[in-house]
Coordinates of C-alpha atoms in Angstrom, one line a residue:
X2 CA 3.7 -13.1 -11.2
X3 CA 7.0 -12.4 -9.5
X4 CA 8.8 -14.3 -12.3
X5 CA 7.2 -12.1 -14.9
X6 CA 8.0 -8.9 -13.0
X7 CA 11.7 -9.9 -12.6
X8 CA 11.9 -10.9 -16.3
X9 CA 10.5 -7.5 -17.1
X10 CA 13.1 -5.7 -15.0
X11 CA 15.8 -7.7 -16.7
X12 CA 14.5 -6.7 -20.1
X13 CA 14.5 -3.0 -19.0
X14 CA 18.1 -3.2 -18.1
X15 CA 19.0 -4.4 -21.6
X16 CA 16.7 -2.3 -23.7
X17 CA 17.4 1.3 -24.7
X18 CA 14.7 4.0 -24.8
X19 CA 14.0 5.3 -28.4
X20 CA 11.2 6.5 -30.7
X21 CA 10.1 3.6 -32.8
X22 CA 11.2 0.4 -34.4
X23 CA 13.9 -0.9 -36.7
X24 CA 14.4 -4.4 -38.2
X25 CA 16.4 -6.7 -35.9
X26 CA 15.7 -4.7 -32.8
X27 CA 13.9 -5.8 -29.6
X28 CA 11.3 -3.7 -27.8
X29 CA 8.9 -4.0 -24.8
X30 CA 5.4 -2.5 -24.7
X31 CA 3.5 -1.7 -21.5
X32 CA -0.2 -0.9 -21.6
X33 CA -3.1 -0.2 -19.2
X34 CA -6.7 0.4 -20.1
X35 CA -10.4 -0.3 -19.7
X36 CA -12.2 -3.6 -20.6
X37 CA -15.8 -3.8 -21.7
X38 CA -17.2 -7.4 -21.5
X39 CA -20.8 -8.2 -22.1
X40 CA -22.8 -6.3 -19.4
X41 CA -19.9 -5.1 -17.2
X42 CA -16.5 -3.5 -17.1
X43 CA -13.0 -3.7 -15.7
X44 CA -9.3 -2.9 -16.2
X45 CA -6.5 -4.5 -18.1
X46 CA -2.7 -4.4 -17.7
X47 CA -0.3 -5.9 -20.3
X48 CA 3.4 -6.3 -21.0
X49 CA 4.5 -7.4 -24.4
X50 CA 8.2 -8.1 -25.4
X51 CA 8.5 -7.9 -29.2
X52 CA 11.1 -8.6 -31.9
X53 CA 11.0 -6.5 -35.1
X54 CA 11.2 -8.9 -38.0
X55 CA 11.0 -6.0 -40.5
X56 CA 10.8 -2.2 -40.2
X57 CA 7.0 -2.4 -40.3
X58 CA 6.3 -5.8 -38.7
X59 CA 7.0 -7.4 -35.3
X60 CA 6.2 -10.6 -33.4
X61 CA 5.8 -10.8 -29.7
X62 CA 4.5 -12.5 -26.6
X63 CA 1.7 -10.7 -24.7
X64 CA 1.0 -11.2 -21.0
X65 CA -2.3 -9.6 -20.2
X66 CA -4.3 -9.5 -17.0
X67 CA -7.9 -8.3 -17.0
X68 CA -10.0 -7.8 -13.9
X69 CA -13.7 -7.6 -14.8
X70 CA -17.2 -7.8 -13.4
X71 CA -19.8 -9.0 -15.9
X72 CA -23.4 -10.3 -16.1
X73 CA -24.3 -14.0 -16.3
X74 CA -27.6 -14.9 -18.0
X75 CA -29.8 -18.0 -17.6
X76 CA -33.3 -18.4 -19.1
X77 CA -33.7 -14.6 -19.4
X78 CA -32.5 -14.0 -15.8
X79 CA -29.4 -11.9 -15.4
X80 CA -27.1 -12.0 -12.4
X81 CA -24.1 -9.7 -11.7
X82 CA -20.9 -11.6 -10.9
X83 CA -17.7 -10.5 -9.3
X84 CA -14.7 -11.8 -11.1
X85 CA -11.0 -11.7 -10.2
X86 CA -8.3 -11.1 -12.7
X87 CA -7.9 -13.5 -15.6
X88 CA -4.6 -13.9 -17.4
X89 CA -4.0 -14.3 -21.1
X90 CA -0.8 -15.5 -22.8
X91 CA -0.6 -14.9 -26.5
X92 CA 1.8 -14.9 -29.4
X93 CA 1.2 -11.7 -31.4
X94 CA 1.9 -10.1 -34.8
X95 CA 1.6 -6.4 -35.7
X96 CA 1.8 -4.8 -39.2
X97 CA 2.5 -1.0 -39.3
X98 CA 1.2 1.3 -42.1
X99 CA 4.2 3.7 -41.9
X100 CA 5.2 6.1 -44.7
X101 CA 8.6 6.9 -43.2
X102 CA 8.1 10.7 -42.9
X103 CA 7.0 10.9 -39.2
X104 CA 6.8 8.9 -36.0
X105 CA 3.0 8.5 -36.4
X106 CA 2.3 4.8 -37.4
X107 CA -1.1 3.2 -37.6
X108 CA -1.1 -0.6 -37.1
X109 CA -3.2 -3.7 -37.3
X110 CA -2.4 -6.8 -35.3
X111 CA -3.6 -10.3 -34.3
X112 CA -2.7 -12.9 -31.8
X113 CA -3.5 -16.4 -30.5
X114 CA -3.0 -18.0 -27.1
X115 CA -4.5 -19.3 -23.9
X116 CA -6.7 -17.5 -21.3
X117 CA -6.8 -18.7 -17.7
X118 CA -10.2 -17.6 -16.5
X119 CA -10.6 -16.6 -12.9
X120 CA -13.2 -18.1 -10.6
X121 CA -16.6 -16.4 -10.6
X122 CA -18.5 -15.4 -7.5
X123 CA -22.2 -14.5 -7.3
X124 CA -23.4 -12.1 -4.7
X125 CA -26.8 -13.2 -3.2
X126 CA -29.1 -11.8 -0.6
X127 CA -27.3 -12.9 2.5
X128 CA -23.8 -13.3 3.9
X129 CA -22.9 -16.4 1.7
X130 CA -22.1 -16.3 -2.0
X131 CA -21.7 -19.1 -4.5
X132 CA -18.4 -19.5 -6.3
X133 CA -17.8 -21.5 -9.5
X134 CA -14.5 -22.5 -11.0
X135 CA -13.9 -21.8 -14.7
X136 CA -11.6 -23.8 -17.0
X137 CA -9.1 -22.0 -19.2
X138 CA -9.9 -21.4 -22.9
X139 CA -8.3 -20.8 -26.3
X140 CA -8.0 -17.0 -26.9
X141 CA -7.7 -14.9 -30.0
X142 CA -6.9 -11.2 -30.3
X143 CA -7.6 -8.6 -33.0
X144 CA -6.3 -5.1 -32.5
X145 CA -5.8 -1.8 -34.2
X146 CA -4.5 1.6 -33.2
X147 CA -1.5 3.9 -33.7
X148 CA 1.8 4.8 -32.3
X149 CA 3.0 8.3 -32.0
X150 CA 6.6 8.7 -30.8
X151 CA 7.0 6.2 -28.1
X152 CA 3.3 6.2 -27.1
X153 CA 0.6 3.7 -28.3
X154 CA -3.2 3.8 -28.3
X155 CA -4.9 0.4 -29.0
X156 CA -8.4 -0.8 -29.4
X157 CA -8.5 -4.6 -29.1
X158 CA -11.0 -7.4 -29.1
X159 CA -10.1 -10.5 -27.1
X160 CA -12.0 -13.6 -28.4
X161 CA -12.4 -16.0 -25.5
X162 CA -14.8 -19.0 -25.7
X163 CA -18.0 -19.0 -23.6
X164 CA -18.3 -20.9 -20.3
X165 CA -21.3 -22.7 -18.9
X166 CA -22.1 -23.2 -15.2
X167 CA -25.3 -25.2 -14.4
X168 CA -27.0 -24.0 -17.6
X169 CA -25.9 -20.4 -17.1
X170 CA -23.9 -18.9 -20.0
X171 CA -20.9 -16.7 -19.4
X172 CA -19.5 -14.7 -22.3
X173 CA -15.7 -14.3 -21.8
X174 CA -14.8 -12.2 -24.8
X175 CA -14.3 -8.4 -24.3
X176 CA -13.4 -5.2 -26.0
X177 CA -10.4 -3.3 -24.6
X178 CA -9.1 0.3 -25.0
X179 CA -5.6 0.9 -23.7
X180 CA -2.9 3.5 -23.7
X181 CA 0.7 2.5 -23.3
X182 CA 4.3 3.1 -24.2
X183 CA 7.3 1.0 -25.3
X184 CA 11.0 0.9 -24.7
X185 CA 13.6 0.0 -27.3
X186 CA 13.1 -0.9 -30.9
X187 CA 15.4 1.4 -32.8
X188 CA 14.2 4.3 -35.0
X189 CA 11.9 4.4 -38.0
X190 CA 14.0 4.4 -41.2
X191 CA 13.5 7.1 -43.7

């Protein structure tokens, strides 16, 4: 985590603050929001360095951490589980539907990568709790939203495979709503 933080600080020193994107420019997005997994909730934080391959398209690498509590079901019985933060590393692509007349730009995006799932702990009646270790999974990402000026509102769905622990099924996919901003990227061409 320290390496990611220092890499981010280095990128901030190089990147200039501006309003949008321009082909051939580099930008960095920062987002925070709420996650809605099956039967629970949590928070997400993300950093995403991007390169503008065209005035209306960019590719990037997304580093996302999502801390969630969710329900685990087995044979119709549901238990609440406490989960630490999971990390997802994805390659991303965004396409902007921008008409060139303003800084408002709706977009659609997708990504694919790997999710490191955090261990899961079950609270039981008593001082002890059971903890299970989860393996990482392939992760997909679908998202849509808009950018206005240098701010970004995103609704995303992270597709992460299910896990099983002793017959109990854990759904790892979640919906996220986030608000963020970005640095760099040039200006929308008119």
